[in-house]
Coordinates of C-alpha atoms in Angstrom, one line a residue:
X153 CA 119.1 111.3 94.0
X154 CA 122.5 110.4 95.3
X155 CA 123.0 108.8 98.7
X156 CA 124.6 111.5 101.2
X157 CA 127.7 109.3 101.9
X158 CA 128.0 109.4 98.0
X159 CA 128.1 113.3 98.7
X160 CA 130.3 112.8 101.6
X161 CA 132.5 111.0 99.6
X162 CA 132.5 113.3 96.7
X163 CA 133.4 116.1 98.7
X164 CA 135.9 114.8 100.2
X165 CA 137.4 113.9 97.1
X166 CA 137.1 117.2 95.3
X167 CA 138.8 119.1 98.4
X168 CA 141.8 116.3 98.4
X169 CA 142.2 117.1 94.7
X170 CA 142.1 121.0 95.4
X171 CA 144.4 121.0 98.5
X172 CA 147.0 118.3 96.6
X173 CA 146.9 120.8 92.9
X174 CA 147.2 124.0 95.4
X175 CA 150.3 122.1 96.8
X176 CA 152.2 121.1 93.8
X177 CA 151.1 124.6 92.2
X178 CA 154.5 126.1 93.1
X179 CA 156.6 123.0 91.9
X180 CA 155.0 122.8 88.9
X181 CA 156.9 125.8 87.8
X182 CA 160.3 124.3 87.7
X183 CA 159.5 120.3 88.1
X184 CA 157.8 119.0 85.0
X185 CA 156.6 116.1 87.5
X186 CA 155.0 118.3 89.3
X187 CA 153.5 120.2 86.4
X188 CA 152.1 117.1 85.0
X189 CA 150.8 116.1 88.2
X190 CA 148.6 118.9 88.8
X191 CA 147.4 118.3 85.3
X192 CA 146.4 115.2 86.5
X193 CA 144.9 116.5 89.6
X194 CA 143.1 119.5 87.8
X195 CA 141.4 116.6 86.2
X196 CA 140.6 114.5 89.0
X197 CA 138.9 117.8 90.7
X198 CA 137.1 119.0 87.7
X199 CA 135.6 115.3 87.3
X200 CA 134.6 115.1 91.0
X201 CA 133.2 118.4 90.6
X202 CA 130.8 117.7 87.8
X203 CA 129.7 114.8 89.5
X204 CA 128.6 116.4 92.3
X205 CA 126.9 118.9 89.9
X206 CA 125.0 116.4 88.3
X207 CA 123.1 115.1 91.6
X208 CA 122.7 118.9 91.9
X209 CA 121.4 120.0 88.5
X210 CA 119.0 118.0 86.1
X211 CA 120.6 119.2 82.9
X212 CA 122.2 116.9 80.7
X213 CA 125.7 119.0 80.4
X214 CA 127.2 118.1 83.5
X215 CA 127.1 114.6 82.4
X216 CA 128.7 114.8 79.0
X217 CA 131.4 117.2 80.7
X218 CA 131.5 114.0 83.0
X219 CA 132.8 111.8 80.1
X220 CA 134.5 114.7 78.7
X221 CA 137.3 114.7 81.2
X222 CA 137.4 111.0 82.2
X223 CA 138.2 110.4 78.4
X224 CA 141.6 112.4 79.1
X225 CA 142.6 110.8 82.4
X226 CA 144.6 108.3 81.0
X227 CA 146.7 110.0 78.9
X228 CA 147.3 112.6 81.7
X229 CA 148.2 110.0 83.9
X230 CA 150.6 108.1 81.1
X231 CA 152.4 111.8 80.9
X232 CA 153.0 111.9 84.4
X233 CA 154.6 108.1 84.3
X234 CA 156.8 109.4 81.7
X235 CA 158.0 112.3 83.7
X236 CA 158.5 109.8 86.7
X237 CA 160.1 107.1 84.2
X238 CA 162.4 109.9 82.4
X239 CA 161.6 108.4 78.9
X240 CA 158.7 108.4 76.5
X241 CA 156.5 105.7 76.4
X242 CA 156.2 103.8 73.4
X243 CA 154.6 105.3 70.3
X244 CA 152.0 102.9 69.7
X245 CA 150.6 103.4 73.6
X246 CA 150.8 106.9 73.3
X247 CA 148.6 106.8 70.1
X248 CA 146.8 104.6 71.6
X249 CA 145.8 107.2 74.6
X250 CA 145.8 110.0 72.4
X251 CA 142.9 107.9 69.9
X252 CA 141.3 106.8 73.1
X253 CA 140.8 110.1 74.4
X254 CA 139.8 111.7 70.8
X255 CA 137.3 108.7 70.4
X256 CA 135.3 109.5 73.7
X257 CA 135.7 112.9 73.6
X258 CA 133.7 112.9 69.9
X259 CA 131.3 110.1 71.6
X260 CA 130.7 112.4 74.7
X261 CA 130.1 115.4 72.4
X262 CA 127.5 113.5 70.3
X263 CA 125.8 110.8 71.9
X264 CA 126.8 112.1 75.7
X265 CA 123.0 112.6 76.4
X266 CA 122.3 109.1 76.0
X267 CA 125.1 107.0 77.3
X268 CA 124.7 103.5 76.1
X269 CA 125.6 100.5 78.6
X270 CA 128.0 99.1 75.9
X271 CA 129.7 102.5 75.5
X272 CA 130.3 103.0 79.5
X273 CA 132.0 99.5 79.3
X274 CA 134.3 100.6 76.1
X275 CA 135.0 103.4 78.7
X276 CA 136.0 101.7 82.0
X277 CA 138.0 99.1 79.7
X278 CA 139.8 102.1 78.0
X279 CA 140.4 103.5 81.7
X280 CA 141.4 100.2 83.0
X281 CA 143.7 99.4 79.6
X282 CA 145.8 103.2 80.4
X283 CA 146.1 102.3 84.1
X284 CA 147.6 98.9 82.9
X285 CA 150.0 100.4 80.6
X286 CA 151.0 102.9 83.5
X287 CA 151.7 100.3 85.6
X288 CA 153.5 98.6 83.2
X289 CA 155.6 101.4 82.5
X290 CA 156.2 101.9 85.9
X291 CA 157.7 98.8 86.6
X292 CA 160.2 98.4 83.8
X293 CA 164.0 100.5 83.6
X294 CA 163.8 101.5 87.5
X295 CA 167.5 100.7 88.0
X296 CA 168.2 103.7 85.3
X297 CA 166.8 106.2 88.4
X298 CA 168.6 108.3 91.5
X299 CA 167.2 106.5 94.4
X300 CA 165.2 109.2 95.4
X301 CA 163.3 109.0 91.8
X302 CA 163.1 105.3 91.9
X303 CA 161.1 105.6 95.7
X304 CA 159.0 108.5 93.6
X305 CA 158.1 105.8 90.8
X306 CA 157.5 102.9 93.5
X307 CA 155.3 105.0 95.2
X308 CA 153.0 106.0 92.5
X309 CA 152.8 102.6 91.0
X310 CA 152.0 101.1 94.4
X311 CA 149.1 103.8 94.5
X312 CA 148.1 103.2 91.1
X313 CA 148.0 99.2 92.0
X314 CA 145.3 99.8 95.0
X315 CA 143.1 102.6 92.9
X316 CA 142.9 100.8 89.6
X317 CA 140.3 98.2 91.3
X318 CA 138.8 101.4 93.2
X319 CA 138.3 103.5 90.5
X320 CA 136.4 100.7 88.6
X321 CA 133.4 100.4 91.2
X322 CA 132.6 103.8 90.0
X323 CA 130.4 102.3 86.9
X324 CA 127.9 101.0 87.9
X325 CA 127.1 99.1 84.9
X326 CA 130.5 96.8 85.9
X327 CA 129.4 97.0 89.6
X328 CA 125.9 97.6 90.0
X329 CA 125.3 96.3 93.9
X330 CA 128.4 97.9 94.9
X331 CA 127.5 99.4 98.3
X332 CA 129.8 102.2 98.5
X333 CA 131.9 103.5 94.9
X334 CA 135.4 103.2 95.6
X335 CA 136.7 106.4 92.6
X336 CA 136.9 108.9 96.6
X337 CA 139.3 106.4 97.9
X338 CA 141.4 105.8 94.7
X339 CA 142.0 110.1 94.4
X340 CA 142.7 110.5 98.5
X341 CA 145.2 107.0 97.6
X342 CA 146.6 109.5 95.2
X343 CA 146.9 112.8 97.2
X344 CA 148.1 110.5 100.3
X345 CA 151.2 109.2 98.0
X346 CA 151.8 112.6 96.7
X347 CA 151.5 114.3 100.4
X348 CA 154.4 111.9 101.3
X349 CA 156.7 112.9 98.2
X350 CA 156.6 116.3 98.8
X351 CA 158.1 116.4 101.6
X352 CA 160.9 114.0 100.5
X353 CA 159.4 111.1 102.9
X354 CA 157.7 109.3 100.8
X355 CA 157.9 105.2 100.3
X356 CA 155.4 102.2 99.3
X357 CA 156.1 101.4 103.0
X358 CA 154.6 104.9 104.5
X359 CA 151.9 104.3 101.9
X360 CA 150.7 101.4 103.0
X361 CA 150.6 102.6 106.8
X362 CA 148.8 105.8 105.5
X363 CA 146.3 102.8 103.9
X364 CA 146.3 100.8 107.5
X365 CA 145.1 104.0 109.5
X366 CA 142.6 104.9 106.8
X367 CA 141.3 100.7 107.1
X368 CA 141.7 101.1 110.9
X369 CA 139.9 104.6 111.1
X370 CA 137.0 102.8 109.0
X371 CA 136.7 100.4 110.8
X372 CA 137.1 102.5 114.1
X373 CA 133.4 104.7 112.9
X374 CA 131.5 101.2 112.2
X375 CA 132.3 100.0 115.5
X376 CA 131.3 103.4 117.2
X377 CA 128.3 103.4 115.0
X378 CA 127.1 100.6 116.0
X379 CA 127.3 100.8 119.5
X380 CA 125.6 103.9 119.2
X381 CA 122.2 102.6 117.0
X382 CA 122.2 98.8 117.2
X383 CA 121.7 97.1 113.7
X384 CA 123.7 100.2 111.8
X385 CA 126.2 97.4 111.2
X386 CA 123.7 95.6 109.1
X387 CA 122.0 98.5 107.6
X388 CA 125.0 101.2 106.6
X389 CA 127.9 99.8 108.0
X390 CA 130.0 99.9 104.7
X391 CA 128.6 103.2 104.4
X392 CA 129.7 104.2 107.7
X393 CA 132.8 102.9 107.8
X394 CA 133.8 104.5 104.1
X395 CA 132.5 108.1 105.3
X396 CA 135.4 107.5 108.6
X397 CA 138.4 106.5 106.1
X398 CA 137.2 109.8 103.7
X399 CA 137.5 112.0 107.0
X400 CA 140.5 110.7 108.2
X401 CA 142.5 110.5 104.5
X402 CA 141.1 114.6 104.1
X403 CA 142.5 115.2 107.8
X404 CA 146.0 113.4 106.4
X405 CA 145.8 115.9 103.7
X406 CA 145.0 118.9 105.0
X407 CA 147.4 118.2 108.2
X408 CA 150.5 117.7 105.6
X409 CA 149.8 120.4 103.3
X410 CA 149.6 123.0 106.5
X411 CA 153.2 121.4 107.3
X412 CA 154.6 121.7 103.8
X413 CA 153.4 125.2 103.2
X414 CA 154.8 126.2 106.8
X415 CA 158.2 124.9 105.4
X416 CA 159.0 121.5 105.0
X417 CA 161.8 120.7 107.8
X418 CA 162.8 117.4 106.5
X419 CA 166.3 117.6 105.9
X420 CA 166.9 120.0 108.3
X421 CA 165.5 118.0 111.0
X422 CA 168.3 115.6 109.9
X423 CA 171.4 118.2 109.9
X424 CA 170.2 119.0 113.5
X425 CA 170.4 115.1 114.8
X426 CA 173.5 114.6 112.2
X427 CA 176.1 113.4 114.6
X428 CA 178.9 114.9 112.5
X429 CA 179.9 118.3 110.8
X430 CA 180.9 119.5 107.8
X431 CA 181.0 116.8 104.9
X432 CA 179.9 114.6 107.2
X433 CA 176.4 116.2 107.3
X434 CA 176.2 114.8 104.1
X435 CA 175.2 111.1 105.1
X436 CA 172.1 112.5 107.2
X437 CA 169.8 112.4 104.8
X438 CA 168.7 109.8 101.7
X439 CA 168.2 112.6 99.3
X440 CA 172.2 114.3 100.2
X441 CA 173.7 110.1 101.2
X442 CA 172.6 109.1 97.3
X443 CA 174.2 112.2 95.6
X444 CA 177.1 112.3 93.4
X445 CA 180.6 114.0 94.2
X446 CA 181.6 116.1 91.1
X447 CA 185.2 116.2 92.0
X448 CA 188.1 118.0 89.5
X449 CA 188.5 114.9 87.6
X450 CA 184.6 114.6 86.4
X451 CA 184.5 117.8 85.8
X452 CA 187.8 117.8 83.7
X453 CA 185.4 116.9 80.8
X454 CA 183.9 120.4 80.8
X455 CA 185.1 123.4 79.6
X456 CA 186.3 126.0 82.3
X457 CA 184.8 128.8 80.7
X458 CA 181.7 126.5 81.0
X459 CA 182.1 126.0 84.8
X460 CA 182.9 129.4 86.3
X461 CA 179.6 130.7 87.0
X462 CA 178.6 127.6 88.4
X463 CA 181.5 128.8 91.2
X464 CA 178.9 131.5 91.7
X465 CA 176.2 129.9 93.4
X466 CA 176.0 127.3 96.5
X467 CA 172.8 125.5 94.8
X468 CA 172.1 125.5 91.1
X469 CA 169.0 124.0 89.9
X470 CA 167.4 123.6 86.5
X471 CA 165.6 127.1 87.0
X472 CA 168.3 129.1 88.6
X473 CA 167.9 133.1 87.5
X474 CA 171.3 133.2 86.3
X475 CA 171.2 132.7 82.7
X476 CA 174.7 131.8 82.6
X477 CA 175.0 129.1 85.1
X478 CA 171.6 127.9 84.0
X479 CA 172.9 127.0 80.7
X480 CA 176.5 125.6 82.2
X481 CA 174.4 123.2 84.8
X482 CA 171.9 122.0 82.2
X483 CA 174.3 119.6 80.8
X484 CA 175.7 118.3 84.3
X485 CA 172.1 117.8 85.1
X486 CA 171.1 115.8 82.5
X487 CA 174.1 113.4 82.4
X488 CA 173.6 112.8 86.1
X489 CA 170.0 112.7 86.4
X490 CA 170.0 115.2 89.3
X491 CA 168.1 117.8 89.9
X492 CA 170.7 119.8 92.0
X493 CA 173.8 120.7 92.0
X494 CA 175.3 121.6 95.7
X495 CA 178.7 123.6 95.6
X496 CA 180.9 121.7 97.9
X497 CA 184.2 124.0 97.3
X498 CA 185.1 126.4 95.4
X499 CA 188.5 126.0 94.7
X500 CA 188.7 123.6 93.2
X501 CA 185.3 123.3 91.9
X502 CA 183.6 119.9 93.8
X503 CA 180.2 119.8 93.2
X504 CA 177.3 117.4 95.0
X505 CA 174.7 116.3 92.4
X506 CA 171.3 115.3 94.1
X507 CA 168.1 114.0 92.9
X508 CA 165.8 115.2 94.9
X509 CA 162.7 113.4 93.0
X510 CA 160.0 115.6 90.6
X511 CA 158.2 117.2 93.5
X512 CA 160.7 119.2 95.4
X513 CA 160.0 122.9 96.2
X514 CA 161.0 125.8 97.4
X515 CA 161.7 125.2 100.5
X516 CA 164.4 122.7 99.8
X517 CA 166.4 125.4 97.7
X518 CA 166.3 127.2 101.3
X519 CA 167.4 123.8 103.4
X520 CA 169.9 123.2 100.1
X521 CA 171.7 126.7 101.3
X522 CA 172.2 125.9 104.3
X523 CA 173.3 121.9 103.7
X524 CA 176.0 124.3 101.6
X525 CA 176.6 126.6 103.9
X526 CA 177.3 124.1 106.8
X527 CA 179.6 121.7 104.6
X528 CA 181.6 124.0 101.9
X529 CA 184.7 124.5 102.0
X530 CA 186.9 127.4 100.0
X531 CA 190.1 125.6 99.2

């Protein structure tokens, strides 16, 4: 039967995954980031979920379901890195994933009722080896980003740096006296990284703080613990102090996905304290200060048929409705890396290309309109 801070834990973990995939659901429609992210996290809750099952249900199916899905993590995760990178891994590590996954998958399918000890290694190392090659990936061609893609990448590689050695407590055959599995923590390090992106705030330093109070909030419910029932601290301390991190990471979550669906204010909390006006506004925030001007003489390259219904719109991004201006942005996009462009006058044409990083939203179309409103100018 499995411990009831392993349920804790579990729990916690599945309802991270679900509030982090409901959150990037209506990204994922115009960001491939955030399309392949809640790929990733549709995994991550479907293999928390079967776990839990499995304590629950004495059938041998959950179990091979189990392995199933943890077979296809890494390659979900090395598709993500390639979204965040902006460039395909190399061939041989993507055949690599792709043969891994296949591999376990068939092993799963036809000896998943009897897991050997040898084969639950071969797993973890295969885990462990995609994880390496994300991190690797990560970390090489990051001065080919926008700044505001480059603090995406840093971000998820510094969470992928403190989960890989979480995630491996989780088999027991590596780790068989572990006193708490660390796979929880390694997700809510996911979803905590991710809550930060989204709402354009994100860095490896608010990470690591979001780590500190988790530490701090652990260590907070083994003190209190044990001043409560002396010799807890000996007995279930770790236990204790790992089911206060869980609840405090889940309140993070929850807490910053009520903000982001209420509307992120962000950037316009930074027009309102922005001591200037009209282009001026544009130094108040990292995501407008990093951006591109777009003046006549760039655009002299393009075709003026091409860039009249761009003239239409105050923000044009890859999925805007009109067809036309879609199709005359997509190019401008792609050769500056944005992922916005931000009419800044309309005669002549000057345009403001952002990167606003994979997981923008909705909401920062809105705070995009009025960024254009407040600093245009019709020449």
């Amino acid at each position: 039967m499995i411990p009831p801070v392993e349920l804790l834990l579990g729990g916690a973990a599945l309802a991270a995954a679900a509030v982090a995939r409901a959150g990037v659901a209506a990204s994922a429609r115009r960001s491939p980031v955030a399309a392949r992210l809640r790929t990733l996290y549709s995994l991550l809750a479907a293999l928390f979920a079967l776990r839990l099952a499995a304590s629950a249900w004495a059938s041998p199916l959950p179990a091979i379901l189990l392995m199933l899905v943890a077979a296809w993590l890494p390659l979900a995760g090395l598709r993500l890195v390639e979204e965040l990178r902006r460039r395909h891994a190399p061939r041989p590590v993507k055949l690599a994933a792709l043969g891994g996954a296949l591999a376990f998958s068939l092993v799963a399918a036809t000896a998943g009722l009897v897991w050997s000890g040898p084969a639950i290694i071969a797993l973890a190392a295969y885990q462990l080896a995609g994880m390496a090659a994300m991190i690797a990936l990560l970390g090489r061609g990051r001065g080919d980003l926008a700044p505001a893609e480059r603090r995406t990448a840093d971000t998820f590689l510094l969470a992928l740096l403190i989960a890989a050695p979480l995630a491996l407590t989780d088999f027991h055959a590596l780790w068989p006296d572990a006193p708490v599995r660390g796979g929880p923590f390694a997700l809510l390090v996911l979803v905590l990284a991710t809550s930060r992106l989204a709402s354009a705030e994100g860095s490896p330093g608010r990470l690591l703080g979001d780590v500190a109070l988790l530490l701090a909030s652990g260590g907070f419910a083994a003190l209190a613990a044990a001043a409560a029932v002396p010799g807890v601290a000996r007995d279930a301390g770790p236990a204790v102090a790992a089911a206060g991190a869980a609840v405090a990471a889940l309140a993070l979550v929850a807490d910053r996905a009520a903000g982001s669906a209420a509307g992120g204010a962000g950037l316009l909390a930074a027009l309102a304290r922005a001591p200037g006006e009209g282009v001026a506004l544009l130094a108040s925030h990292p995501i407008l200060a990093t951006g591109r001007v777009l003046g006549p003489k760039e655009l002299a390259a393009y075709p003026e048929a091409a860039l009249e219904p761009l003239g239409r719109h105050r923000v044009i991004g890859a999925d805007i409705e009109d067809a036309e201006a879609r199709e005359a942005a997509g190019e401008i996009l792609a050769a500056t890396a944005a992922t916005h462009l931000l009419r800044l006058s309309r005669r002549p044409l000057s345009l403001l290309a952002i990167a606003a990083g994979g997981l923008a939203g909705r909401a920062l179309d809105d705070e995009l309109e009025i960024v254009a409103r407040l600093v245009e100018k019709d020449l």
